[in-house]
Amino acid sequence: MSRFKAVIFDLDGVITDTAHYHYLAWKQLAESQGVHFDHAFNENLKGIDRMGSLDLILASAPRSYTPEEKLALADTKNLHYQELISTMSSNDLLPGAVEALDAVRRAGLRIGLASVSKNAFTVLGRLGITDKFDYVVDAATIARSKPDPEIFLRAAQELGVAPADCLGVEDAVAGVAAIKAAGMFALGIGHPFVLTEADVVITSLQQFNLSAY
Ligand code: BG6
Ligand code: MG
């Protein structure tokens, strides 16, 4: 039994470890522009859309960039990222991810995906789990990146469920903030010291227990 009517999952870093591929692609791009890049800085980029992430990186660059140069750099990063994800398969599902999705389904709740990644449909396809979602938000139709609640509110609306009846699952600080701003219950995947706004934090979906929240 669950007090919720829907569960809305983030993708990168929750269902699969693409967060690591984003890290590698951004690191190469940042260093090509003379910007130091490490895991601590990358934490600020999780859940932030492509151009927003690029702006945060280039804020530390020694020079300024034209809008055309920025678009070219974003394309370079994305091509590298797409190369990294091109060999993904169901082997890249994080432990507990399929079990969590199946548990939500068995409990009769609706299932949504709220990722700001424009590669989300490709990644879901490579993982072989597209059919497990009732609704996947198309990031190309979202105007404001997390921490804005827009993407979670859109998912709830399309699933036909009130935000207060939704459980959101996120690994990013910005993502947890988006869930809370949407008026939902936030389940964090990661460390409580980092995801301080989350209602509950677990280390991975292996610990997912719908009836406990
Ligand atoms: C988010 C990731 O899910 O998607 C970010 O956490 C990433 O790291 C963002 O930048 C945008 O992804 P994409 O695939 O559209 O460049
Ligand atoms: Mg994420």
XYZ file of N, CA, C and O and ligand atoms in Angstrom:
869
model
N 0.843 -1.208 0.000
C 0.000 0.000 0.000
C 0.878 1.259 0.000
O 1.963 1.265 0.551
N 0.351 2.321 -0.604
C 1.106 3.574 -0.622
C 0.139 4.733 -0.514
O -0.976 4.672 -1.027
N 0.573 5.814 0.130
C -0.297 7.007 0.189
C -0.168 7.829 -1.081
O -0.859 8.819 -1.272
N 0.744 7.465 -1.977
C 0.934 8.204 -3.224
C 0.141 7.592 -4.369
O -0.263 6.438 -4.306
N -0.061 8.410 -5.424
C -0.767 7.913 -6.613
C 0.170 7.821 -7.826
O -0.197 7.226 -8.843
N 1.323 8.445 -7.710
C 2.299 8.385 -8.810
C 3.704 8.534 -8.259
O 3.916 9.167 -7.225
N 4.647 7.937 -8.972
C 6.064 8.137 -8.676
C 6.717 8.693 -9.937
O 6.520 8.156 -11.031
N 7.455 9.791 -9.772
C 8.099 10.446 -10.915
C 9.613 10.356 -10.707
O 10.156 10.902 -9.736
N 10.260 9.649 -11.623
C 11.689 9.392 -11.499
C 12.499 10.361 -12.355
O 12.128 10.690 -13.478
N 13.663 10.744 -11.821
C 14.717 11.340 -12.641
C 15.425 10.162 -13.319
O 15.244 9.004 -12.921
N 16.208 10.444 -14.339
C 16.895 9.372 -15.079
C 18.386 9.284 -14.732
O 18.841 8.299 -14.154
N 19.125 10.346 -15.118
C 20.586 10.330 -14.966
C 20.978 10.264 -13.491
O 20.640 11.164 -12.721
N 21.684 9.209 -13.101
C 22.132 9.076 -11.722
C 21.130 8.412 -10.804
O 21.430 8.156 -9.635
N 19.927 8.133 -11.303
C 18.906 7.456 -10.499
C 18.644 6.061 -11.069
O 18.689 5.058 -10.345
N 18.382 6.008 -12.365
C 18.047 4.743 -13.025
C 19.283 4.149 -13.708
O 19.434 2.941 -13.823
N 20.165 5.030 -14.147
C 21.386 4.586 -14.819
C 22.500 5.586 -14.519
O 22.233 6.737 -14.184
N 23.751 5.131 -14.654
C 24.858 6.002 -14.246
C 25.347 6.909 -15.372
O 26.545 7.107 -15.536
N 24.443 7.471 -16.134
C 24.835 8.448 -17.154
C 25.425 9.706 -16.523
O 26.101 10.469 -17.215
N 25.167 9.915 -15.224
C 25.751 11.079 -14.541
C 27.266 11.045 -14.726
O 27.907 12.096 -14.890
N 27.837 9.850 -14.738
C 29.285 9.717 -14.922
C 29.694 10.110 -16.351
O 30.719 10.762 -16.551
N 28.883 9.738 -17.334
C 29.191 10.100 -18.724
C 29.081 11.612 -18.932
O 29.886 12.214 -19.639
N 28.046 12.229 -18.320
C 27.942 13.702 -18.394
C 29.202 14.322 -17.782
O 29.760 15.277 -18.332
N 29.643 13.770 -16.652
C 30.851 14.281 -15.986
C 32.053 14.224 -16.928
O 32.774 15.228 -17.098
N 32.266 13.061 -17.563
C 33.430 12.904 -18.445
C 33.373 13.885 -19.617
O 34.381 14.509 -19.976
N 32.180 14.036 -20.210
C 32.051 14.908 -21.383
C 32.222 16.377 -20.999
O 32.892 17.144 -21.705
N 31.669 16.770 -19.865
C 31.843 18.168 -19.419
C 33.286 18.443 -19.025
O 33.818 19.528 -19.275
N 33.928 17.467 -18.398
C 35.326 17.665 -17.957
C 36.208 17.929 -19.176
O 37.012 18.879 -19.168
N 36.060 17.139 -20.218
C 36.877 17.336 -21.417
C 36.620 18.714 -22.026
O 37.542 19.432 -22.400
N 35.337 19.078 -22.088
C 34.968 20.373 -22.670
C 35.539 21.524 -21.825
O 36.141 22.459 -22.360
N 35.361 21.438 -20.511
C 35.826 22.505 -19.609
C 37.338 22.677 -19.735
O 37.834 23.814 -19.897
N 38.064 21.564 -19.692
C 39.528 21.654 -19.721
C 40.032 22.171 -21.065
O 41.052 22.860 -21.133
N 39.266 21.903 -22.145
C 39.660 22.433 -23.461
C 39.564 23.969 -23.482
O 40.156 24.623 -24.335
N 38.789 24.510 -22.525
C 38.629 25.969 -22.449
C 39.414 26.577 -21.279
O 39.177 27.725 -20.879
N 40.304 25.767 -20.697
C 41.135 26.263 -19.600
C 40.401 26.391 -18.281
O 40.805 27.162 -17.403
N 39.322 25.619 -18.114
C 38.560 25.680 -16.861
C 38.791 24.388 -16.076
O 38.602 23.291 -16.612
N 39.214 24.541 -14.814
C 39.406 23.374 -13.950
C 38.043 22.730 -13.667
O 37.063 23.426 -13.424
N 37.991 21.402 -13.701
C 36.708 20.704 -13.526
C 36.924 19.465 -12.671
O 37.777 18.631 -12.975
N 36.170 19.357 -11.584
C 36.285 18.157 -10.745
C 34.891 17.709 -10.287
O 33.881 18.305 -10.655
N 34.868 16.640 -9.485
C 33.582 16.071 -9.068
C 32.757 17.057 -8.234
O 31.527 17.074 -8.333
N 33.449 17.867 -7.420
C 32.721 18.825 -6.577
C 31.971 19.836 -7.454
O 30.797 20.138 -7.218
N 32.656 20.328 -8.491
C 31.994 21.282 -9.386
C 30.859 20.606 -10.143
O 29.766 21.162 -10.337
N 31.112 19.355 -10.562
C 30.103 18.606 -11.322
C 28.795 18.444 -10.540
O 27.708 18.382 -11.127
N 28.920 18.381 -9.227
C 27.720 18.226 -8.378
C 26.727 19.363 -8.636
O 25.522 19.157 -8.633
N 27.253 20.572 -8.911
C 26.381 21.736 -9.185
C 25.678 21.629 -10.534
O 24.730 22.363 -10.806
N 26.184 20.772 -11.412
C 25.621 20.671 -12.768
C 24.539 19.600 -12.867
O 23.760 19.594 -13.820
N 24.503 18.700 -11.894
C 23.523 17.609 -11.968
C 22.109 18.182 -12.000
O 21.757 19.014 -11.161
N 21.326 17.734 -12.950
C 19.942 18.189 -13.058
C 19.777 19.507 -13.789
O 18.662 19.955 -14.022
N 20.891 20.131 -14.152
C 20.846 21.418 -14.868
C 20.921 21.138 -16.376
O 21.707 20.294 -16.814
N 20.143 21.850 -17.172
C 20.111 21.546 -18.606
C 21.422 21.932 -19.293
O 22.320 22.523 -18.679
N 21.542 21.555 -20.569
C 22.827 21.645 -21.269
C 23.395 23.062 -21.305
O 24.535 23.303 -20.934
N 22.583 24.027 -21.745
C 23.100 25.393 -21.868
C 23.354 26.016 -20.491
O 24.296 26.784 -20.306
N 22.511 25.667 -19.532
C 22.709 26.171 -18.161
C 24.013 25.653 -17.585
O 24.754 26.392 -16.916
N 24.304 24.383 -17.844
C 25.563 23.788 -17.368
C 26.749 24.472 -18.020
O 27.749 24.801 -17.354
N 26.644 24.691 -19.328
C 27.748 25.337 -20.055
C 28.011 26.739 -19.496
O 29.168 27.136 -19.291
N 26.951 27.489 -19.237
C 27.120 28.837 -18.676
C 27.856 28.793 -17.335
O 28.706 29.647 -17.060
N 27.520 27.800 -16.495
C 28.189 27.689 -15.190
C 29.678 27.393 -15.372
O 30.517 27.933 -14.648
N 30.002 26.550 -16.363
C 31.415 26.220 -16.609
C 32.160 27.438 -17.159
O 33.237 27.805 -16.679
N 31.565 28.087 -18.156
C 32.261 29.198 -18.823
C 32.379 30.440 -17.937
O 33.176 31.343 -18.234
N 31.615 30.472 -16.852
C 31.742 31.603 -15.917
C 33.155 31.670 -15.339
O 33.609 32.741 -14.927
N 33.865 30.518 -15.325
C 35.251 30.500 -14.810
C 36.282 30.547 -15.932
O 37.481 30.390 -15.673
N 35.856 30.737 -17.164
C 36.808 30.752 -18.291
C 37.524 32.097 -18.367
O 36.976 33.116 -17.935
N 38.728 32.082 -18.938
C 39.505 33.334 -19.015
C 38.962 34.344 -20.027
O 39.443 35.477 -20.066
N 38.025 33.967 -20.861
C 37.493 34.927 -21.833
C 35.977 34.780 -21.928
O 35.395 33.878 -21.319
N 35.339 35.673 -22.706
C 33.891 35.550 -22.891
C 33.602 34.899 -24.246
O 34.482 34.805 -25.102
N 32.357 34.480 -24.435
C 31.982 33.716 -25.626
C 30.757 34.323 -26.293
O 29.846 34.814 -25.610
N 30.697 34.229 -27.610
C 29.497 34.668 -28.322
C 28.449 33.564 -28.221
O 28.789 32.393 -27.970
N 27.165 33.890 -28.454
C 26.130 32.857 -28.422
C 26.431 31.724 -29.415
O 26.187 30.552 -29.110
N 27.013 32.058 -30.578
C 27.329 31.028 -31.578
C 28.412 30.088 -31.055
O 28.342 28.867 -31.241
N 29.423 30.671 -30.410
C 30.496 29.836 -29.844
C 29.936 28.905 -28.762
O 30.308 27.739 -28.677
N 29.006 29.426 -27.973
C 28.420 28.600 -26.912
C 27.647 27.426 -27.499
O 27.733 26.301 -27.003
N 26.883 27.698 -28.554
C 26.120 26.610 -29.183
C 27.064 25.551 -29.730
O 26.808 24.348 -29.614
N 28.181 25.987 -30.319
C 29.148 25.031 -30.878
C 29.768 24.183 -29.755
O 29.947 22.973 -29.908
N 30.087 24.827 -28.629
C 30.666 24.079 -27.504
C 29.653 23.081 -26.932
O 30.008 21.943 -26.590
N 28.393 23.499 -26.841
C 27.351 22.593 -26.333
C 27.202 21.394 -27.271
O 27.020 20.255 -26.815
N 27.304 21.642 -28.576
C 27.213 20.542 -29.551
C 28.391 19.589 -29.398
O 28.228 18.368 -29.486
N 29.588 20.151 -29.188
C 30.785 19.320 -29.014
C 30.610 18.398 -27.805
O 30.876 17.197 -27.877
N 30.150 18.985 -26.697
C 29.930 18.164 -25.495
C 28.883 17.088 -25.772
O 29.045 15.919 -25.395
N 27.806 17.467 -26.452
C 26.729 16.500 -26.674
C 27.176 15.358 -27.589
O 26.793 14.209 -27.366
N 27.976 15.667 -28.602
C 28.466 14.604 -29.493
C 29.338 13.619 -28.710
O 29.243 12.402 -28.896
N 30.177 14.156 -27.828
C 31.009 13.292 -26.982
C 30.124 12.435 -26.079
O 30.312 11.224 -25.957
N 29.114 13.073 -25.470
C 28.194 12.342 -24.586
C 27.468 11.235 -25.363
O 27.357 10.092 -24.888
N 27.007 11.572 -26.579
C 26.282 10.576 -27.367
C 27.174 9.393 -27.747
O 26.710 8.255 -27.824
N 28.459 9.697 -27.945
C 29.410 8.610 -28.231
C 29.525 7.709 -26.982
O 29.523 6.485 -27.093
N 29.588 8.328 -25.804
C 29.730 7.552 -24.569
C 28.513 6.671 -24.290
O 28.642 5.573 -23.746
N 27.318 7.154 -24.658
C 26.106 6.367 -24.351
C 25.742 5.399 -25.484
O 24.806 4.612 -25.334
N 26.496 5.441 -26.591
C 26.088 4.653 -27.773
C 26.175 3.145 -27.550
O 25.536 2.386 -28.267
N 26.966 2.732 -26.585
C 27.087 1.285 -26.356
C 26.312 0.841 -25.115
O 26.455 -0.301 -24.667
N 25.482 1.731 -24.563
C 24.722 1.357 -23.365
C 23.718 0.250 -23.674
O 23.217 0.146 -24.796
N 23.399 -0.529 -22.640
C 22.395 -1.588 -22.778
C 21.721 -1.771 -21.414
O 22.010 -1.020 -20.471
N 20.902 -2.798 -21.301
C 20.239 -3.057 -20.018
C 21.253 -3.380 -18.916
O 20.922 -3.302 -17.732
N 22.491 -3.700 -19.316
C 23.542 -3.930 -18.309
C 23.864 -2.654 -17.537
O 24.510 -2.706 -16.490
N 23.464 -1.502 -18.084
C 23.790 -0.222 -17.454
C 22.702 0.286 -16.513
O 22.793 1.407 -16.021
N 21.681 -0.530 -16.295
C 20.680 -0.142 -15.293
C 21.328 -0.209 -13.915
O 22.054 -1.158 -13.612
N 21.081 0.802 -13.085
C 21.640 0.765 -11.732
C 20.922 -0.307 -10.903
O 19.732 -0.584 -11.132
N 21.615 -0.918 -9.945
C 20.997 -1.956 -9.119
C 19.712 -1.460 -8.452
O 19.695 -0.363 -7.893
N 18.670 -2.251 -8.539
C 17.401 -1.914 -7.892
C 16.466 -1.082 -8.747
O 15.293 -0.904 -8.377
N 16.922 -0.587 -9.910
C 16.078 0.314 -10.705
C 14.846 -0.403 -11.266
O 13.707 0.058 -11.073
N 15.052 -1.533 -11.927
C 13.920 -2.257 -12.510
C 12.989 -2.764 -11.402
O 11.759 -2.676 -11.518
N 13.585 -3.244 -10.322
C 12.780 -3.746 -9.197
C 11.902 -2.616 -8.632
O 10.733 -2.840 -8.298
N 12.456 -1.408 -8.546
C 11.678 -0.270 -8.030
C 10.530 0.072 -8.977
O 9.383 0.277 -8.543
N 10.826 0.118 -10.280
C 9.776 0.430 -11.265
C 8.676 -0.640 -11.205
O 7.485 -0.309 -11.239
N 9.081 -1.877 -11.102
C 8.091 -2.964 -11.073
C 7.271 -2.945 -9.778
O 6.072 -3.254 -9.788
N 7.902 -2.548 -8.682
C 7.173 -2.464 -7.408
C 6.111 -1.370 -7.468
O 4.987 -1.532 -6.972
N 6.452 -0.245 -8.108
C 5.484 0.856 -8.240
C 4.316 0.400 -9.119
O 3.142 0.661 -8.827
N 4.642 -0.298 -10.182
C 3.603 -0.808 -11.095
C 2.671 -1.771 -10.359
O 1.451 -1.661 -10.452
N 3.264 -2.715 -9.610
C 2.465 -3.718 -8.877
C 1.548 -3.043 -7.864
O 0.436 -3.503 -7.610
N 2.008 -1.923 -7.286
C 1.197 -1.216 -6.282
C 0.081 -0.409 -6.945
O -0.740 0.205 -6.259
N 0.076 -0.373 -8.279
C -1.020 0.281 -9.007
C -0.858 1.779 -9.168
O -1.818 2.481 -9.493
N 0.371 2.288 -8.943
C 0.602 3.737 -9.095
C 1.022 4.048 -10.526
O 1.501 3.178 -11.247
N 0.864 5.311 -10.906
C 1.319 5.768 -12.215
C 2.822 6.052 -12.137
O 3.346 6.378 -11.075
N 3.488 5.947 -13.288
C 4.946 6.127 -13.313
C 5.331 7.157 -14.369
O 4.952 7.039 -15.541
N 6.081 8.184 -13.928
C 6.530 9.211 -14.855
C 8.036 9.347 -14.859
O 8.716 8.901 -13.928
N 8.556 9.980 -15.927
C 9.984 10.294 -15.983
C 10.137 11.792 -16.204
O 9.531 12.353 -17.118
N 10.957 12.425 -15.359
C 11.186 13.868 -15.462
C 12.686 14.134 -15.518
O 13.328 14.398 -14.505
N 13.245 14.029 -16.738
C 14.666 14.318 -16.940
C 14.796 15.510 -17.865
O 14.096 15.565 -18.884
N 15.678 16.448 -17.538
C 15.878 17.594 -18.435
C 16.807 17.247 -19.597
O 17.122 18.098 -20.422
N 17.224 15.982 -19.671
C 18.122 15.571 -20.763
C 17.362 15.368 -22.068
O 16.381 14.620 -22.119
N 17.868 15.987 -23.117
C 17.263 15.806 -24.441
C 17.656 14.449 -25.029
O 17.192 14.078 -26.099
N 18.511 13.736 -24.327
C 18.887 12.378 -24.742
C 18.118 11.310 -23.972
O 18.423 10.121 -24.109
N 17.131 11.720 -23.175
C 16.453 10.758 -22.286
C 15.757 9.638 -23.063
O 15.838 8.468 -22.667
N 15.097 9.971 -24.182
C 14.388 8.919 -24.932
C 15.388 7.888 -25.478
O 15.110 6.681 -25.468
N 16.548 8.375 -25.937
C 17.592 7.468 -26.448
C 18.082 6.544 -25.344
O 18.217 5.328 -25.537
N 18.349 7.135 -24.172
C 18.875 6.344 -23.056
C 17.842 5.298 -22.604
O 18.178 4.126 -22.405
N 16.578 5.702 -22.496
C 15.538 4.740 -22.096
C 15.482 3.587 -23.089
O 15.340 2.424 -22.712
N 15.589 3.924 -24.380
C 15.549 2.897 -25.428
C 16.718 1.938 -25.290
O 16.550 0.714 -25.370
N 17.904 2.470 -25.039
C 19.088 1.615 -24.923
C 18.974 0.722 -23.683
O 19.419 -0.417 -23.682
N 18.365 1.253 -22.632
C 18.192 0.457 -21.406
C 17.071 -0.565 -21.556
O 16.969 -1.506 -20.767
N 16.186 -0.347 -22.559
C 15.074 -1.270 -22.801
C 13.937 -1.121 -21.802
O 13.224 -2.090 -21.515
N 13.726 0.096 -21.263
C 12.694 0.264 -20.228
C 11.645 1.328 -20.598
O 10.862 1.731 -19.737
N 11.615 1.752 -21.859
C 10.662 2.804 -22.276
C 9.223 2.436 -21.888
O 8.469 3.285 -21.404
N 8.866 1.172 -22.062
C 7.484 0.724 -21.808
C 7.089 0.760 -20.335
O 5.909 0.622 -20.015
N 8.046 0.918 -19.467
C 7.714 0.900 -18.036
C 7.138 2.232 -17.541
O 6.698 2.329 -16.406
N 7.153 3.254 -18.412
C 6.670 4.578 -18.000
C 5.325 4.898 -18.642
O 5.123 4.664 -19.829
N 4.430 5.472 -17.837
C 3.144 5.936 -18.382
C 3.327 7.250 -19.115
O 2.590 7.555 -20.043
N 4.280 8.054 -18.663
C 4.527 9.342 -19.333
C 5.986 9.759 -19.140
O 6.508 9.731 -18.027
N 6.614 10.137 -20.246
C 7.993 10.642 -20.219
C 7.948 12.086 -20.713
O 7.509 12.349 -21.831
N 8.373 13.022 -19.874
C 8.380 14.432 -20.293
C 9.437 14.618 -21.389
O 10.566 14.131 -21.260
N 9.052 15.313 -22.452
C 10.002 15.650 -23.512
C 10.728 16.923 -23.084
O 10.131 18.011 -23.049
N 12.011 16.789 -22.766
C 12.780 17.929 -22.243
C 12.782 19.120 -23.205
O 12.921 20.269 -22.772
N 12.604 18.843 -24.487
C 12.604 19.932 -25.478
C 11.401 20.861 -25.291
O 11.399 21.991 -25.801
N 10.391 20.416 -24.543
C 9.187 21.230 -24.336
C 9.197 21.946 -22.979
O 8.206 22.569 -22.592
N 10.307 21.829 -22.255
C 10.408 22.438 -20.926
C 11.203 23.739 -21.025
O 12.324 23.754 -21.541
N 10.627 24.832 -20.525
C 11.278 26.143 -20.659
C 12.315 26.384 -19.568
O 13.335 27.015 -19.815
N 12.066 25.873 -18.365
C 12.938 26.189 -17.233
C 13.508 24.911 -16.611
O 12.763 24.014 -16.216
N 14.823 24.853 -16.525
C 15.507 23.683 -15.966
C 15.234 23.546 -14.467
O 14.838 24.504 -13.802
N 15.431 22.364 -13.915
C 15.489 22.213 -12.463
C 16.534 23.219 -11.965
O 17.504 23.457 -12.667
N 16.374 23.864 -10.852
C 15.448 23.595 -9.751
C 14.028 24.144 -9.918
O 13.230 24.065 -8.996
N 13.695 24.693 -11.088
C 12.314 25.106 -11.315
C 11.431 23.836 -11.302
O 11.831 22.807 -11.834
N 10.237 23.935 -10.729
C 9.386 22.732 -10.640
C 8.678 22.341 -11.941
O 7.998 21.311 -11.995
N 8.856 23.150 -13.012
C 8.070 22.944 -14.244
C 8.009 21.487 -14.710
O 6.932 20.966 -15.019
N 9.159 20.810 -14.756
C 9.177 19.464 -15.345
C 8.406 18.456 -14.483
O 7.705 17.579 -15.004
N 8.495 18.601 -13.150
C 7.744 17.678 -12.278
C 6.246 17.989 -12.326
O 5.415 17.078 -12.305
N 5.912 19.275 -12.403
C 4.487 19.641 -12.498
C 3.887 19.136 -13.814
O 2.751 18.675 -13.855
N 4.664 19.226 -14.894
C 4.193 18.724 -16.191
C 3.936 17.214 -16.113
O 2.919 16.713 -16.603
N 4.867 16.493 -15.496
C 4.702 15.034 -15.389
C 3.431 14.702 -14.614
O 2.624 13.858 -15.038
N 3.227 15.386 -13.485
C 2.045 15.125 -12.661
C 0.760 15.409 -13.449
O -0.189 14.613 -13.441
N 0.769 16.544 -14.146
C -0.404 16.938 -14.933
C -0.720 15.887 -15.989
O -1.863 15.473 -16.151
N 0.293 15.441 -16.708
C 0.075 14.465 -17.780
C -0.321 13.093 -17.227
O -0.995 12.320 -17.905
N 0.102 12.807 -16.006
C -0.278 11.540 -15.382
C -1.670 11.639 -14.754
O -2.234 10.630 -14.332
N -2.189 12.862 -14.649
C -3.521 13.061 -14.073
C -3.538 12.924 -12.562
O -4.540 12.481 -11.975
N -2.437 13.297 -11.918
C -2.311 13.143 -10.467
C -1.942 14.500 -9.854
O -1.105 15.231 -10.415
N -2.536 14.832 -8.703
C -2.188 16.092 -8.033
C -0.753 16.018 -7.524
O -0.319 14.959 -7.057
N -0.001 17.139 -7.587
C 1.393 17.125 -7.102
C 1.533 16.559 -5.688
O 2.484 15.818 -5.413
N 0.593 16.872 -4.808
C 0.698 16.407 -3.418
C 0.606 14.888 -3.307
O 1.001 14.307 -2.285
N 0.122 14.244 -4.356
C 0.015 12.780 -4.351
C 1.171 12.106 -5.087
O 1.099 10.921 -5.410
N 2.202 12.906 -5.376
C 3.354 12.364 -6.119
C 4.586 12.226 -5.231
O 4.872 13.082 -4.400
N 5.316 11.170 -5.495
C 6.637 10.962 -4.909
C 7.659 11.197 -6.022
O 7.569 10.585 -7.088
N 8.606 12.103 -5.803
C 9.651 12.361 -6.794
C 10.963 11.740 -6.338
O 11.267 11.734 -5.136
N 11.719 11.196 -7.288
C 12.978 10.519 -6.956
C 14.125 11.190 -7.699
O 14.098 11.290 -8.922
N 15.140 11.634 -6.979
C 16.213 12.472 -7.545
C 17.571 12.232 -6.898
O 17.649 11.989 -5.697
N 18.633 12.385 -7.700
C 19.997 12.299 -7.150
C 20.673 13.672 -7.058
O 21.781 13.769 -6.529
N 20.025 14.717 -7.605
C 20.670 16.027 -7.696
C 20.058 17.030 -6.714
O 18.855 17.000 -6.450
N 20.903 17.932 -6.226
C 20.425 18.997 -5.332
C 19.339 19.808 -6.046
O 18.265 20.079 -5.487
N 19.613 20.181 -7.316
C 18.635 20.978 -8.080
C 17.348 20.196 -8.304
O 16.256 20.762 -8.316
N 17.471 18.885 -8.480
C 16.291 18.044 -8.706
C 15.421 17.933 -7.474
O 14.191 18.019 -7.547
N 16.056 17.742 -6.323
C 15.303 17.674 -5.066
C 14.587 19.012 -4.831
O 13.417 19.051 -4.442
N 15.280 20.108 -5.117
C 14.663 21.433 -4.954
C 13.454 21.574 -5.874
O 12.424 22.144 -5.483
N 13.555 21.040 -7.086
C 12.434 21.107 -8.033
C 11.232 20.309 -7.513
O 10.084 20.757 -7.609
N 11.496 19.140 -6.952
C 10.416 18.294 -6.409
C 9.713 19.023 -5.258
O 8.478 19.078 -5.195
N 10.515 19.599 -4.354
C 9.916 20.300 -3.211
C 9.132 21.535 -3.671
O 8.054 21.827 -3.166
N 9.685 22.254 -4.669
C 8.975 23.436 -5.183
C 7.675 23.047 -5.875
O 6.743 23.849 -5.958
N 7.601 21.802 -6.347
C 6.371 21.312 -6.984
C 5.344 20.857 -5.942
O 4.213 20.521 -6.285
N 5.756 20.822 -4.677
C 4.835 20.398 -3.612
C 4.722 18.894 -3.488
O 3.712 18.364 -3.023
N 5.776 18.186 -3.866
C 5.785 16.715 -3.817
C 6.693 16.217 -2.692
O 7.509 16.968 -2.159
N 6.592 14.930 -2.412
C 7.482 14.267 -1.456
C 8.764 13.933 -2.199
O 8.724 13.375 -3.300
N 9.925 14.274 -1.606
C 11.204 14.067 -2.299
C 12.003 12.923 -1.692
O 12.375 12.964 -0.512
N 12.237 11.911 -2.521
C 13.124 10.817 -2.130
C 14.474 11.052 -2.794
O 14.573 11.058 -4.031
N 15.506 11.278 -2.004
C 16.837 11.527 -2.541
C 17.622 10.235 -2.677
O 17.510 9.346 -1.835
N 18.418 10.154 -3.749
C 19.324 9.019 -3.941
C 20.730 9.584 -3.815
O 21.166 10.346 -4.686
N 21.422 9.247 -2.749
C 22.762 9.817 -2.544
C 23.064 9.954 -1.066
O 22.775 9.052 -0.278
N 23.597 11.126 -0.710
C 24.047 11.355 0.669
C 23.200 12.432 1.351
O 22.993 13.510 0.776
N 22.732 12.182 2.578
C 21.918 13.167 3.295
C 22.627 14.505 3.483
O 21.979 15.547 3.506
N 23.967 14.492 3.566
C 24.706 15.752 3.736
C 24.597 16.629 2.491
O 24.704 17.846 2.557
N 24.410 15.978 1.333
C 24.310 16.713 0.067
C 22.846 17.057 -0.225
O 22.523 18.208 -0.539
N 21.977 16.063 -0.103
C 20.557 16.256 -0.468
C 19.765 16.671 0.770
O 18.841 15.982 1.209
N 20.131 17.821 1.305
C 19.573 18.236 2.599
C 18.085 18.568 2.542
O 17.399 18.511 3.549
N 17.578 18.917 1.359
C 16.153 19.286 1.242
C 15.229 18.078 1.084
O 14.010 18.215 1.106
N 15.811 16.890 0.837
C 14.989 15.701 0.587
C 14.255 15.261 1.852
O 14.753 15.445 2.968
N 13.071 14.669 1.677
C 12.318 14.181 2.839
C 12.958 12.911 3.399
O 12.981 12.698 4.608
N 13.430 12.059 2.497
C 14.130 10.824 2.880
C 15.274 10.653 1.892
O 15.124 10.973 0.710
N 16.420 10.162 2.355
C 17.543 9.882 1.444
C 17.955 8.423 1.598
O 18.116 7.929 2.719
N 18.109 7.737 0.456
C 18.632 6.373 0.454
C 19.858 6.350 -0.464
O 20.042 7.277 -1.261
N 20.698 5.323 -0.333
C 21.931 5.354 -1.131
C 21.728 4.847 -2.548
O 22.461 5.240 -3.449
N 20.745 3.990 -2.762
C 20.452 3.553 -4.130
C 19.031 2.998 -4.172
O 18.411 2.761 -3.128
N 18.526 2.756 -5.381
C 17.165 2.223 -5.503
C 17.060 0.798 -4.956
O 15.964 0.275 -4.800
N 18.200 0.193 -4.638
C 18.153 -1.124 -3.980
C 17.419 -1.037 -2.646
O 16.896 -2.022 -2.153
N 17.414 0.182 -2.061
C 16.748 0.363 -0.762
C 15.337 0.931 -0.911
O 14.713 1.283 0.080
N 14.860 1.016 -2.155
C 13.538 1.612 -2.400
C 12.453 0.750 -1.750
O 12.380 -0.450 -1.969
N 11.608 1.389 -0.933
C 10.527 0.661 -0.246
C 9.311 1.573 -0.209
O 9.149 2.381 0.699
N 8.462 1.426 -1.195
C 7.335 2.341 -1.423
C 6.458 2.523 -0.190
O 5.998 3.625 0.113
N 6.234 1.454 0.555
C 5.315 1.540 1.693
C 5.929 2.290 2.880
O 5.236 2.620 3.835
N 7.237 2.600 2.795
C 7.904 3.259 3.939
C 7.800 4.791 3.878
O 8.173 5.452 4.843
N 7.308 5.362 2.762
C 7.368 6.833 2.631
C 6.010 7.497 2.858
O 5.007 6.898 2.630
C 20.394 16.009 -16.646
C 21.781 15.749 -16.119
O 19.613 14.883 -16.436
O 20.420 16.307 -18.041
C 22.704 16.904 -16.486
O 21.734 15.597 -14.715
C 22.644 17.178 -17.980
O 24.020 16.573 -16.091
C 21.198 17.443 -18.383
O 23.449 18.296 -18.333
C 21.020 17.746 -19.874
O 21.316 16.614 -20.631
P 21.426 16.621 -22.213
O 21.487 15.152 -22.550
O 20.188 17.264 -22.757
O 22.658 17.369 -22.574
Mg 19.974 13.043 -12.024
